Coordinates of N, CA, C and O and ligand atoms in Angstrom, one line a residue:
M22 N 196.1 99.6 38.5 CA 196.2 100.4 38.0 C 194.0 100.6 37.7 O 193.5 99.7 37.1
K23 N 193.8 102.0 37.7 CA 192.7 102.1 37.8 C 192.2 101.9 36.1 O 193.0 102.2 35.6
P24 N 190.9 102.1 36.4 CA 190.6 101.7 34.2 C 190.8 103.3 33.4 O 191.2 103.2 32.4
T25 N 191.0 104.2 33.9 CA 190.8 106.1 33.9 C 192.3 105.8 33.7 O 192.8 106.3 32.4
E26 N 193.2 105.4 34.8 CA 195.1 105.5 33.9 C 195.1 104.9 33.0 O 195.6 105.3 32.4
K27 N 194.6 103.8 32.8 CA 194.8 102.3 31.5 C 194.3 103.3 30.5 O 195.1 102.9 29.6
F28 N 193.1 103.7 30.5 CA 192.7 104.9 29.4 C 193.7 105.7 28.3 O 193.9 105.7 28.1
N29 N 194.2 106.6 29.6 CA 195.1 107.4 29.3 C 196.4 107.3 29.2 O 197.1 107.8 28.3
S30 N 196.9 106.1 29.7 CA 198.0 106.0 29.5 C 198.7 105.6 28.1 O 199.4 105.8 27.5
H31 N 197.9 105.1 27.3 CA 198.2 105.1 25.9 C 198.3 106.2 24.9 O 198.2 106.2 23.8
I32 N 197.7 107.7 25.3 CA 197.4 108.6 24.6 C 199.0 109.5 24.6 O 199.3 110.0 25.6
K33 N 199.8 108.8 23.8 CA 200.8 109.9 23.8 C 201.1 111.5 23.6 O 201.7 111.9 24.5
R34 N 199.8 112.1 22.6 CA 199.6 113.5 22.3 C 198.4 113.5 21.5 O 198.5 112.9 20.5
I35 N 197.7 113.9 21.7 CA 196.5 115.2 21.0 C 197.4 115.6 19.5 O 198.0 116.7 19.4
L36 N 196.7 115.1 18.5 CA 197.1 115.4 17.0 C 196.4 116.6 16.5 O 196.9 117.5 15.7
I37 N 195.0 116.4 16.7 CA 194.1 117.5 15.8 C 192.8 117.6 17.4 O 192.4 116.5 17.5
S38 N 192.8 119.0 17.7 CA 192.4 119.0 18.8 C 190.6 118.9 18.7 O 190.1 118.8 17.6
E39 N 189.6 119.6 19.4 CA 187.9 119.5 19.3 C 188.1 120.6 18.6 O 187.3 120.8 17.5
E40 N 188.7 121.5 18.7 CA 188.4 123.0 18.1 C 188.6 122.9 16.4 O 187.8 123.0 16.0
E41 N 189.6 122.1 16.8 CA 190.3 122.3 14.8 C 189.3 121.8 14.4 O 189.2 121.7 13.1
I42 N 188.7 120.3 14.4 CA 187.9 119.3 14.1 C 186.2 120.3 13.8 O 186.2 120.3 12.6
Q43 N 186.0 120.6 15.2 CA 184.8 121.3 14.8 C 184.8 122.3 13.6 O 183.5 122.9 13.2
Q44 N 185.9 123.3 13.4 CA 186.0 124.6 12.8 C 185.8 124.0 11.3 O 185.6 124.5 10.6
K45 N 186.8 123.0 10.7 CA 186.9 122.2 9.3 C 185.2 121.9 9.4 O 185.3 121.6 8.1
I46 N 184.2 120.9 10.3 CA 183.4 120.2 9.8 C 182.4 121.8 9.4 O 181.9 121.7 8.6
V47 N 182.6 122.9 10.5 CA 181.4 123.9 9.9 C 181.8 124.3 8.6 O 181.0 124.5 7.5
E48 N 183.2 124.5 7.9 CA 183.3 124.9 6.4 C 182.8 124.1 5.8 O 182.8 124.1 4.9
T49 N 183.4 122.7 5.6 CA 182.4 121.6 5.3 C 181.5 121.6 4.9 O 180.7 121.0 3.8
G50 N 180.7 121.7 6.1 CA 179.1 121.5 5.8 C 178.3 122.7 5.1 O 177.6 122.9 3.8
R51 N 179.5 124.0 5.3 CA 178.9 125.1 4.2 C 179.1 124.7 2.6 O 177.9 124.6 2.3
Q52 N 179.9 123.7 2.5 CA 180.5 123.6 1.4 C 179.8 122.6 0.5 O 179.0 122.8 -0.7
I53 N 179.5 121.6 1.2 CA 178.5 120.9 1.1 C 176.9 121.5 0.4 O 176.3 120.8 -0.1
S54 N 176.5 122.0 1.6 CA 175.1 122.9 1.2 C 175.4 123.7 -0.3 O 174.2 123.4 -0.5
E55 N 175.8 124.3 -0.2 CA 176.3 125.2 -1.6 C 176.4 124.2 -2.2 O 175.4 124.3 -3.6
E56 N 176.9 123.0 -2.4 CA 177.4 122.4 -3.9 C 176.1 121.4 -3.9 O 175.7 121.1 -5.2
Y57 N 174.8 120.9 -3.4 CA 174.4 120.0 -3.1 C 173.1 120.9 -2.9 O 171.3 120.1 -3.1
R58 N 172.9 122.1 -3.2 CA 171.6 122.8 -3.0 C 171.0 122.3 -4.0 O 171.0 122.1 -5.2
D59 N 169.0 121.8 -3.9 CA 168.0 121.3 -4.7 C 168.3 120.2 -5.1 O 168.3 119.9 -6.4
K60 N 169.5 119.0 -4.8 CA 169.5 118.0 -4.8 C 169.5 117.2 -4.1 O 169.5 117.2 -2.6
P61 N 168.9 115.9 -4.7 CA 168.6 114.6 -3.2 C 169.6 114.1 -2.8 O 170.9 113.5 -3.6
L62 N 169.9 114.9 -1.7 CA 171.5 114.4 -1.2 C 171.5 112.5 0.1 O 170.6 112.9 1.1
L63 N 172.2 112.0 0.4 CA 171.9 111.0 1.1 C 173.8 110.7 1.2 O 174.4 110.6 0.5
F64 N 174.1 110.6 2.6 CA 175.3 110.2 3.6 C 175.1 109.2 3.8 O 174.3 108.5 4.4
I65 N 176.1 108.2 3.3 CA 176.2 107.0 4.1 C 177.4 106.6 4.5 O 178.6 107.1 4.1
S66 N 177.1 106.5 6.1 CA 178.5 106.6 6.6 C 178.7 105.0 7.2 O 178.1 104.4 7.2
I67 N 179.8 104.8 7.0 CA 180.5 103.7 6.7 C 181.2 102.8 8.6 O 181.7 104.1 9.2
L68 N 180.4 102.3 9.1 CA 180.4 102.1 10.1 C 181.4 101.1 10.9 O 181.7 100.4 9.8
N69 N 182.4 100.5 12.0 CA 181.4 102.2 13.0 C 182.4 103.4 13.0 O 181.9 104.5 13.8
G70 N 183.7 103.5 12.7 CA 184.7 104.7 12.6 C 184.0 106.0 12.4 O 184.0 107.1 13.0
S71 N 183.0 106.0 11.8 CA 182.4 107.3 11.6 C 181.5 107.4 11.7 O 180.6 108.5 11.5
F72 N 181.0 107.4 13.0 CA 179.7 107.2 13.7 C 179.5 109.2 14.2 O 178.6 110.3 14.3
V73 N 181.0 109.5 14.4 CA 180.9 110.5 15.6 C 180.9 111.3 14.6 O 180.0 113.0 14.5
F74 N 181.7 111.4 13.4 CA 182.2 112.3 12.6 C 180.8 112.8 11.3 O 180.5 113.9 11.7
I75 N 179.6 111.4 11.2 CA 178.8 111.6 10.6 C 177.3 112.8 11.3 O 176.4 113.4 10.9
S76 N 177.8 112.2 12.6 CA 177.1 113.6 13.3 C 176.6 114.6 13.3 O 176.3 115.4 13.6
D77 N 178.1 115.0 13.4 CA 178.1 116.2 13.6 C 178.4 116.7 11.9 O 178.5 118.3 12.0
L78 N 178.5 116.2 11.5 CA 178.6 117.0 10.0 C 177.9 117.5 9.2 O 177.3 118.1 8.7
C79 N 176.6 116.1 9.5 CA 175.5 115.8 8.7 C 174.1 117.7 9.7 O 173.8 118.3 9.1
R80 N 175.2 117.8 11.0 CA 174.6 119.0 12.1 C 174.9 120.2 11.3 O 174.6 121.2 11.6
A81 N 176.1 120.2 10.4 CA 176.5 121.5 9.7 C 176.2 121.5 8.4 O 176.7 122.4 7.6
V82 N 175.4 120.7 8.2 CA 174.6 120.6 6.7 C 173.7 121.7 6.8 O 172.4 121.0 7.9
T83 N 173.3 122.6 6.3 CA 171.7 123.4 6.4 C 171.1 123.1 5.4 O 169.8 123.9 4.9
I84 N 171.1 121.7 4.0 CA 170.3 121.8 3.3 C 169.2 120.3 3.8 O 170.3 119.9 4.6
P85 N 168.4 120.1 3.2 CA 167.7 118.9 3.3 C 168.7 117.6 3.0 O 169.3 117.7 2.2
C86 N 168.7 116.6 4.0 CA 169.7 115.4 3.1 C 168.6 114.2 4.3 O 168.4 114.5 5.2
E87 N 169.3 113.4 4.0 CA 169.2 111.6 4.4 C 170.4 111.3 4.7 O 171.7 111.6 4.0
V88 N 170.1 110.5 6.1 CA 171.5 109.8 6.4 C 171.0 108.3 6.8 O 170.3 107.6 7.3
A89 N 172.1 107.8 5.8 CA 171.9 105.7 6.3 C 173.5 105.7 6.6 O 174.5 106.6 6.3
F90 N 173.5 104.1 7.0 CA 174.4 103.5 7.8 C 174.5 102.2 7.0 O 173.8 101.6 6.4
M91 N 175.9 102.1 6.5 CA 176.4 100.7 5.9 C 178.4 100.2 7.1 O 178.4 100.9 7.3
C92 N 177.9 98.8 6.8 CA 179.0 98.0 7.5 C 179.4 97.4 6.8 O 178.6 96.7 6.1
A93 N 180.4 97.2 6.3 CA 181.0 96.5 5.3 C 182.8 95.9 5.8 O 183.4 96.6 6.8
R94 N 183.2 94.5 5.0 CA 184.3 93.8 5.7 C 184.8 93.4 4.3 O 183.9 92.8 3.5
S95 N 185.8 93.8 3.8 CA 186.5 93.3 2.8 C 187.9 92.1 3.4 O 188.3 92.3 4.3
Y96 N 187.5 91.1 2.0 CA 188.5 89.8 2.6 C 189.7 90.4 1.6 O 189.8 90.7 0.3
Y97 N 190.9 89.6 1.5 CA 191.9 89.4 1.1 C 192.6 88.5 0.9 O 192.8 88.0 1.8
S98 N 193.4 88.4 0.4 CA 194.7 86.8 0.2 C 195.7 87.5 0.0 O 196.0 88.5 -1.1
G99 N 196.5 88.2 1.1 CA 197.8 88.4 0.8 C 197.7 90.2 0.5 O 197.0 90.5 1.3
T100 N 198.3 90.6 -0.6 CA 198.4 92.4 -0.3 C 197.3 92.2 -1.4 O 196.9 93.5 -1.9
V101 N 196.4 91.3 -2.3 CA 195.3 91.9 -3.3 C 194.2 91.4 -2.8 O 193.5 90.4 -2.1
S102 N 193.3 92.6 -3.5 CA 191.6 92.6 -3.2 C 191.5 91.7 -3.9 O 191.9 91.3 -5.2
T103 N 190.0 90.5 -3.7 CA 189.5 89.7 -3.7 C 188.4 90.0 -5.0 O 187.2 89.5 -5.2
G104 N 188.2 91.9 -3.7 CA 187.0 92.2 -5.0 C 185.4 91.4 -4.2 O 184.7 91.8 -4.3
N105 N 186.3 90.7 -3.4 CA 184.8 90.4 -2.0 C 184.8 91.1 -0.9 O 185.2 91.6 0.0
V106 N 183.4 92.1 -1.1 CA 183.2 93.2 0.3 C 182.0 92.2 0.6 O 180.9 92.1 -0.4
S107 N 182.4 92.3 2.0 CA 180.4 92.0 2.8 C 180.1 92.7 3.7 O 180.5 93.1 4.4
I108 N 178.6 93.0 3.0 CA 177.9 94.1 3.8 C 177.3 93.3 4.8 O 176.5 92.6 4.8
T109 N 177.8 93.3 6.2 CA 176.8 93.2 7.0 C 175.6 93.9 7.7 O 174.9 93.8 8.3
L110 N 175.9 95.2 7.1 CA 174.5 95.9 7.4 C 174.9 97.3 6.0 O 175.3 97.4 5.3
D111 N 173.1 97.3 5.5 CA 173.0 97.8 4.1 C 172.0 98.7 4.5 O 171.3 98.9 5.1
V112 N 172.0 99.8 3.5 CA 171.6 100.7 3.2 C 170.2 100.6 2.5 O 170.1 99.9 1.5
S113 N 168.4 101.0 2.7 CA 167.5 100.5 2.2 C 167.1 101.5 1.2 O 166.3 101.2 0.1
Q114 N 167.8 102.7 1.1 CA 167.3 103.6 -0.3 C 167.6 103.3 -1.6 O 168.8 102.1 -1.5
D115 N 167.1 103.5 -2.7 CA 166.6 103.6 -3.8 C 168.0 104.6 -4.1 O 167.6 105.6 -5.0
L116 N 169.2 103.8 -4.5 CA 170.1 104.8 -5.2 C 170.1 105.5 -6.0 O 171.0 107.1 -6.6
S117 N 169.6 105.0 -7.2 CA 168.8 105.8 -8.5 C 168.6 107.5 -8.3 O 168.4 107.7 -9.2
K118 N 167.8 107.9 -7.3 CA 167.2 108.7 -6.6 C 168.8 109.7 -5.9 O 167.4 110.8 -5.4
Y119 N 169.6 109.4 -5.8 CA 170.3 109.9 -4.6 C 172.0 110.9 -5.5 O 171.9 110.2 -6.3
H120 N 172.1 111.8 -5.2 CA 173.3 112.2 -4.9 C 174.2 111.6 -3.9 O 173.5 112.0 -2.7
V121 N 174.6 110.6 -3.8 CA 175.5 109.7 -2.8 C 176.7 110.2 -1.7 O 177.6 110.8 -2.9
I122 N 177.1 110.9 -0.6 CA 178.4 111.0 -0.1 C 178.5 110.1 0.7 O 177.9 110.0 1.7
I123 N 179.6 109.6 0.7 CA 180.4 107.8 1.3 C 180.8 109.2 2.4 O 181.6 109.8 2.4
A124 N 180.8 109.0 3.6 CA 181.6 109.3 4.5 C 182.5 107.7 6.0 O 181.8 107.2 6.2
E125 N 183.6 108.4 5.8 CA 184.3 107.5 6.5 C 185.2 108.6 7.4 O 185.4 109.8 7.5
D126 N 185.9 107.9 8.4 CA 186.5 108.4 9.7 C 187.8 108.7 9.0 O 188.2 109.3 8.9
I127 N 188.4 107.2 8.0 CA 189.8 107.3 7.9 C 190.2 106.7 6.4 O 189.5 105.2 6.4
I128 N 191.0 107.1 5.6 CA 191.6 106.2 4.5 C 192.7 105.9 4.7 O 193.9 107.1 5.2
D129 N 192.8 104.8 5.2 CA 194.4 104.1 5.1 C 195.1 103.6 3.9 O 195.5 104.1 3.3
T130 N 195.2 101.9 3.8 CA 195.3 101.5 2.6 C 194.4 101.2 0.8 O 194.8 101.6 0.2
G131 N 193.3 102.0 1.5 CA 192.0 102.4 0.3 C 190.9 101.0 0.5 O 190.2 101.5 -0.9
R132 N 191.4 100.1 0.9 CA 191.0 98.9 -0.2 C 189.7 98.7 0.3 O 188.8 98.7 -0.4
T133 N 189.3 99.1 1.7 CA 187.5 98.9 2.4 C 187.2 100.0 1.5 O 185.8 99.4 0.6
L134 N 187.0 101.4 1.2 CA 186.2 101.9 0.9 C 186.4 102.0 -1.0 O 185.3 102.0 -1.3
H135 N 187.4 100.9 -1.7 CA 187.5 101.3 -2.9 C 186.4 100.1 -3.4 O 185.8 100.3 -3.9
D136 N 186.2 99.0 -2.5 CA 185.1 98.0 -2.5 C 183.5 98.5 -2.3 O 183.0 98.0 -2.7
I137 N 183.7 99.1 -1.1 CA 182.3 100.3 -1.4 C 182.1 100.5 -2.1 O 180.7 100.5 -2.9
I138 N 182.5 102.0 -2.7 CA 182.7 102.4 -4.4 C 182.1 101.4 -5.2 O 180.9 101.9 -5.8
E139 N 182.7 100.1 -5.4 CA 182.5 99.7 -6.7 C 181.2 98.9 -6.8 O 180.3 98.8 -7.4
L140 N 180.4 98.5 -5.3 CA 179.6 98.2 -4.9 C 178.3 99.2 -5.0 O 177.2 98.7 -5.9
L141 N 178.5 100.6 -4.6 CA 177.3 101.5 -4.5 C 176.8 101.7 -5.9 O 176.1 102.6 -6.2
K142 N 178.5 101.6 -6.8 CA 177.9 102.4 -8.2 C 177.0 101.4 -8.9 O 176.7 101.6 -9.8
K143 N 177.1 100.3 -8.5 CA 176.4 99.2 -9.5 C 174.9 99.6 -9.3 O 173.9 99.2 -9.7
R144 N 174.5 100.4 -8.2 CA 173.0 100.5 -7.8 C 172.7 101.8 -8.7 O 171.9 102.5 -8.4
N145 N 173.8 102.6 -9.1 CA 173.1 103.5 -10.6 C 173.5 104.4 -9.5 O 172.0 105.3 -9.9
P146 N 173.9 105.1 -9.0 CA 173.3 106.6 -8.1 C 173.4 107.5 -8.8 O 174.3 107.3 -9.8
L147 N 173.0 108.7 -9.0 CA 173.1 110.4 -9.5 C 174.3 110.6 -9.6 O 174.9 110.8 -10.6
S148 N 175.0 111.0 -8.4 CA 176.8 110.4 -8.3 C 176.8 109.7 -6.8 O 176.3 109.9 -6.3
V149 N 178.7 110.1 -7.1 CA 178.8 109.3 -6.1 C 180.1 110.1 -5.6 O 181.3 110.3 -6.3
K150 N 180.3 110.5 -4.5 CA 181.6 111.3 -3.8 C 182.0 110.8 -2.4 O 181.3 110.5 -1.9
V151 N 183.2 111.1 -2.0 CA 183.6 110.9 -0.9 C 184.0 111.6 0.0 O 185.2 112.5 -0.2
I152 N 184.0 111.9 1.3 CA 184.0 112.4 2.3 C 185.2 112.1 3.3 O 184.6 110.7 4.1
T153 N 186.7 112.1 3.6 CA 186.9 111.4 4.8 C 187.3 112.7 5.9 O 187.8 113.5 5.6
L154 N 187.0 112.0 7.2 CA 188.1 112.9 8.4 C 189.5 112.7 8.2 O 190.1 114.0 7.9
L155 N 189.5 111.6 8.0 CA 191.3 111.7 8.4 C 191.6 110.9 6.4 O 191.1 110.1 6.5
D156 N 193.1 111.2 6.5 CA 193.5 110.5 5.2 C 195.1 109.8 5.3 O 195.7 111.0 6.1
K157 N 195.5 109.2 5.1 CA 196.7 108.6 5.8 C 197.4 108.4 4.4 O 197.7 107.2 3.8
P158 N 197.9 108.9 3.1 CA 197.9 108.7 2.1 C 199.3 107.5 2.3 O 199.7 107.0 0.7
S159 N 200.3 108.0 2.8 CA 201.6 107.5 2.9 C 201.5 105.9 2.6 O 202.3 105.0 2.6
R160 N 200.2 105.4 3.1 CA 200.1 103.8 3.2 C 199.1 103.5 2.2 O 198.7 102.4 2.7
R161 N 198.9 103.9 1.2 CA 197.9 103.8 0.1 C 198.4 102.8 -0.4 O 199.5 102.2 -0.7
I162 N 197.4 101.4 -0.2 CA 198.2 100.5 -1.7 C 196.6 100.5 -3.1 O 197.2 99.7 -3.7
V163 N 195.7 100.9 -3.1 CA 195.0 101.1 -4.1 C 194.5 102.4 -4.7 O 195.0 102.8 -3.4
D164 N 194.5 102.7 -5.1 CA 194.5 104.0 -6.0 C 193.1 104.7 -5.4 O 191.9 103.7 -5.9
M165 N 193.0 105.5 -4.3 CA 192.1 106.2 -3.8 C 192.0 107.4 -3.2 O 193.3 107.9 -2.4
K166 N 191.4 108.3 -3.7 CA 191.3 109.8 -3.3 C 190.2 110.2 -3.2 O 189.2 110.1 -3.7
A167 N 190.2 110.6 -2.0 CA 188.7 111.3 -1.5 C 188.5 112.7 -1.9 O 189.4 113.5 -2.3
D168 N 187.1 113.1 -2.1 CA 186.7 114.4 -3.1 C 186.9 115.4 -1.7 O 187.4 116.6 -2.5
I169 N 186.5 114.7 -0.9 CA 187.0 116.2 0.2 C 188.0 115.5 1.3 O 187.0 114.1 2.2
S170 N 188.6 115.9 1.7 CA 189.6 115.1 2.9 C 189.6 116.4 4.2 O 190.2 117.2 3.6
L171 N 189.3 116.0 5.3 CA 189.3 117.3 6.1 C 191.0 117.4 6.7 O 191.4 118.5 6.7
F172 N 191.4 116.4 6.6 CA 192.8 116.2 7.7 C 193.5 115.2 6.9 O 193.1 113.9 6.9
T173 N 194.8 115.7 6.6 CA 195.8 115.0 6.0 C 197.0 114.5 7.3 O 197.4 115.6 7.8
I174 N 197.3 112.9 7.8 CA 198.4 113.0 9.1 C 199.0 111.9 8.4 O 199.4 111.2 7.4
P175 N 200.7 111.7 9.1 CA 201.7 110.8 8.8 C 201.1 109.6 9.5 O 200.1 109.5 9.5
D176 N 201.9 108.5 8.6 CA 202.1 107.3 9.3 C 201.9 107.0 10.6 O 202.6 106.1 11.3
L177 N 201.3 107.0 11.3 CA 200.8 107.2 13.1 C 199.5 106.3 13.4 O 198.5 106.6 12.5
F178 N 199.0 105.6 14.0 CA 197.4 105.2 14.8 C 197.1 106.0 15.7 O 197.6 106.2 16.5
V179 N 196.1 106.2 14.7 CA 195.2 107.7 15.9 C 194.2 106.7 16.4 O 193.1 106.3 16.0
V180 N 193.6 107.5 17.4 CA 192.6 107.3 18.3 C 191.1 108.4 18.4 O 192.1 109.5 18.4
G181 N 190.0 107.8 18.7 CA 189.6 109.0 19.4 C 188.0 109.5 17.9 O 188.3 109.2 17.2
Y182 N 187.8 110.1 18.5 CA 186.4 110.8 17.6 C 185.6 109.9 16.3 O 185.6 110.1 15.6
G183 N 185.6 108.6 17.4 CA 184.9 107.5 16.2 C 185.9 106.7 16.1 O 185.6 105.1 16.2
L184 N 187.4 106.7 16.3 CA 188.6 106.0 15.9 C 188.9 104.7 17.0 O 189.0 105.5 17.6
D185 N 189.1 103.6 16.8 CA 189.5 102.8 18.2 C 190.8 102.3 17.7 O 191.2 102.6 17.0
Y186 N 191.2 101.7 19.2 CA 191.8 100.6 19.6 C 191.4 99.3 20.0 O 190.9 99.4 21.0
A187 N 191.2 98.1 19.2 CA 190.2 97.3 19.9 C 189.0 97.4 20.5 O 188.5 97.4 21.4
E188 N 188.5 98.9 19.5 CA 186.8 98.9 20.3 C 186.9 99.6 21.0 O 186.0 100.5 21.4
I189 N 188.3 100.1 21.8 CA 188.3 101.2 22.9 C 188.9 102.8 22.0 O 189.3 102.9 21.1
Y190 N 188.0 103.8 22.9 CA 188.9 105.1 22.5 C 188.1 105.7 21.1 O 188.2 106.9 21.5
R191 N 186.7 105.7 21.0 CA 185.9 105.9 20.1 C 185.6 107.2 21.0 O 185.3 108.3 20.0
N192 N 185.1 107.2 21.9 CA 184.8 108.3 22.8 C 185.0 109.7 23.1 O 185.3 110.3 23.8
L193 N 186.9 109.7 22.9 CA 187.5 110.7 22.7 C 187.0 112.4 21.7 O 187.0 111.8 20.6
P194 N 187.2 113.1 23.0 CA 186.2 114.0 21.4 C 187.7 114.7 20.6 O 187.4 115.7 20.4
Y195 N 188.4 114.3 20.7 CA 190.2 114.6 19.6 C 190.0 113.2 19.0 O 190.1 112.6 19.5
I196 N 191.5 114.3 18.3 CA 192.0 112.5 17.0 C 193.7 112.6 18.4 O 194.7 113.8 18.1
A197 N 194.3 111.7 18.8 CA 195.1 111.1 19.3 C 195.7 110.4 19.0 O 195.3 109.5 18.4
E198 N 197.2 110.4 19.1 CA 198.4 109.2 19.0 C 198.3 108.4 20.3 O 198.6 108.2 21.0
Y199 N 197.9 106.9 19.3 CA 198.1 105.6 20.0 C 199.8 105.4 20.6 O 200.3 105.2 19.2
E200 N 199.6 105.4 21.5 CA 200.9 104.2 21.6 C 200.9 102.5 22.8 O 200.2 103.0 23.7
E201 N 201.4 101.8 21.6 CA 201.3 100.3 22.8 C 202.0 100.5 24.2 O 202.5 101.5 24.0
Ligands
IMP312 P1 191.5 100.8 4.8 O1 191.7 102.2 4.1 O2 190.9 99.5 3.9 O3 193.4 100.0 5.0 O4 190.3 100.2 5.9 C1 190.4 101.7 7.0 C2 190.1 101.3 8.3 O5 190.7 100.7 9.1 C3 189.3 102.6 8.7 O6 187.9 102.4 8.6 C4 189.7 102.3 10.1 O7 188.7 101.2 11.0 C5 191.0 101.5 10.0 N1 191.9 102.2 10.1 C6 193.3 102.6 10.0 N2 193.8 103.2 10.7 C7 193.8 103.7 11.5 C8 194.1 104.4 12.8 O8 195.0 104.8 12.7 N3 193.0 104.3 13.6 C9 192.8 103.3 13.6 N4 191.7 103.0 13.0 C10 192.0 103.1 11.6
MG313 MG1 186.0 102.5 9.1

């Protein structure tokens, strides 16, 4: 099997098209630009999954803003969060000077984001909100609700637009259902 055939054979169907994503991002960019007018705004993009989303979202925002990146890993014993989040890449900004918007690709169990928010709040930002491209509420384990969620999806494993399966498929321009 050629690499391209292997790549496509696991894509069951397109769940959210490129056009649908772009349209929602333009609306959201407009909404954020109004809400944060004259406020120091910092986007914190959670890597790796949200790199595509943040690159389109920040270009749909028409007010000054900063973009920074964070990479985090949470540790759990069984289904219980130990509250240990290990930061492998951190932002350098003094958060007490910013209104922060955390940008995620998907909220699944909610654990990773829960720990990141707790950690960032300790740095006294002016405010913290969460924006997620996708929300899978049926899988939630910890109480976590995004302030802005672009699409709510059923309990499926999805890839594309930054989301991976074993680090592959991030470069698909749409969100697709992955099948083994
Ligand atoms: P959680 O909310 O702590 O369970 O973790 C969310 C993370 O799991 C996301 O940032 C993704 O990296 C990954 N993830 C969850 N669901 C999916 C999916 O359907 N496709 C790809 N990655 C996913
Ligand atoms: Mg992620």
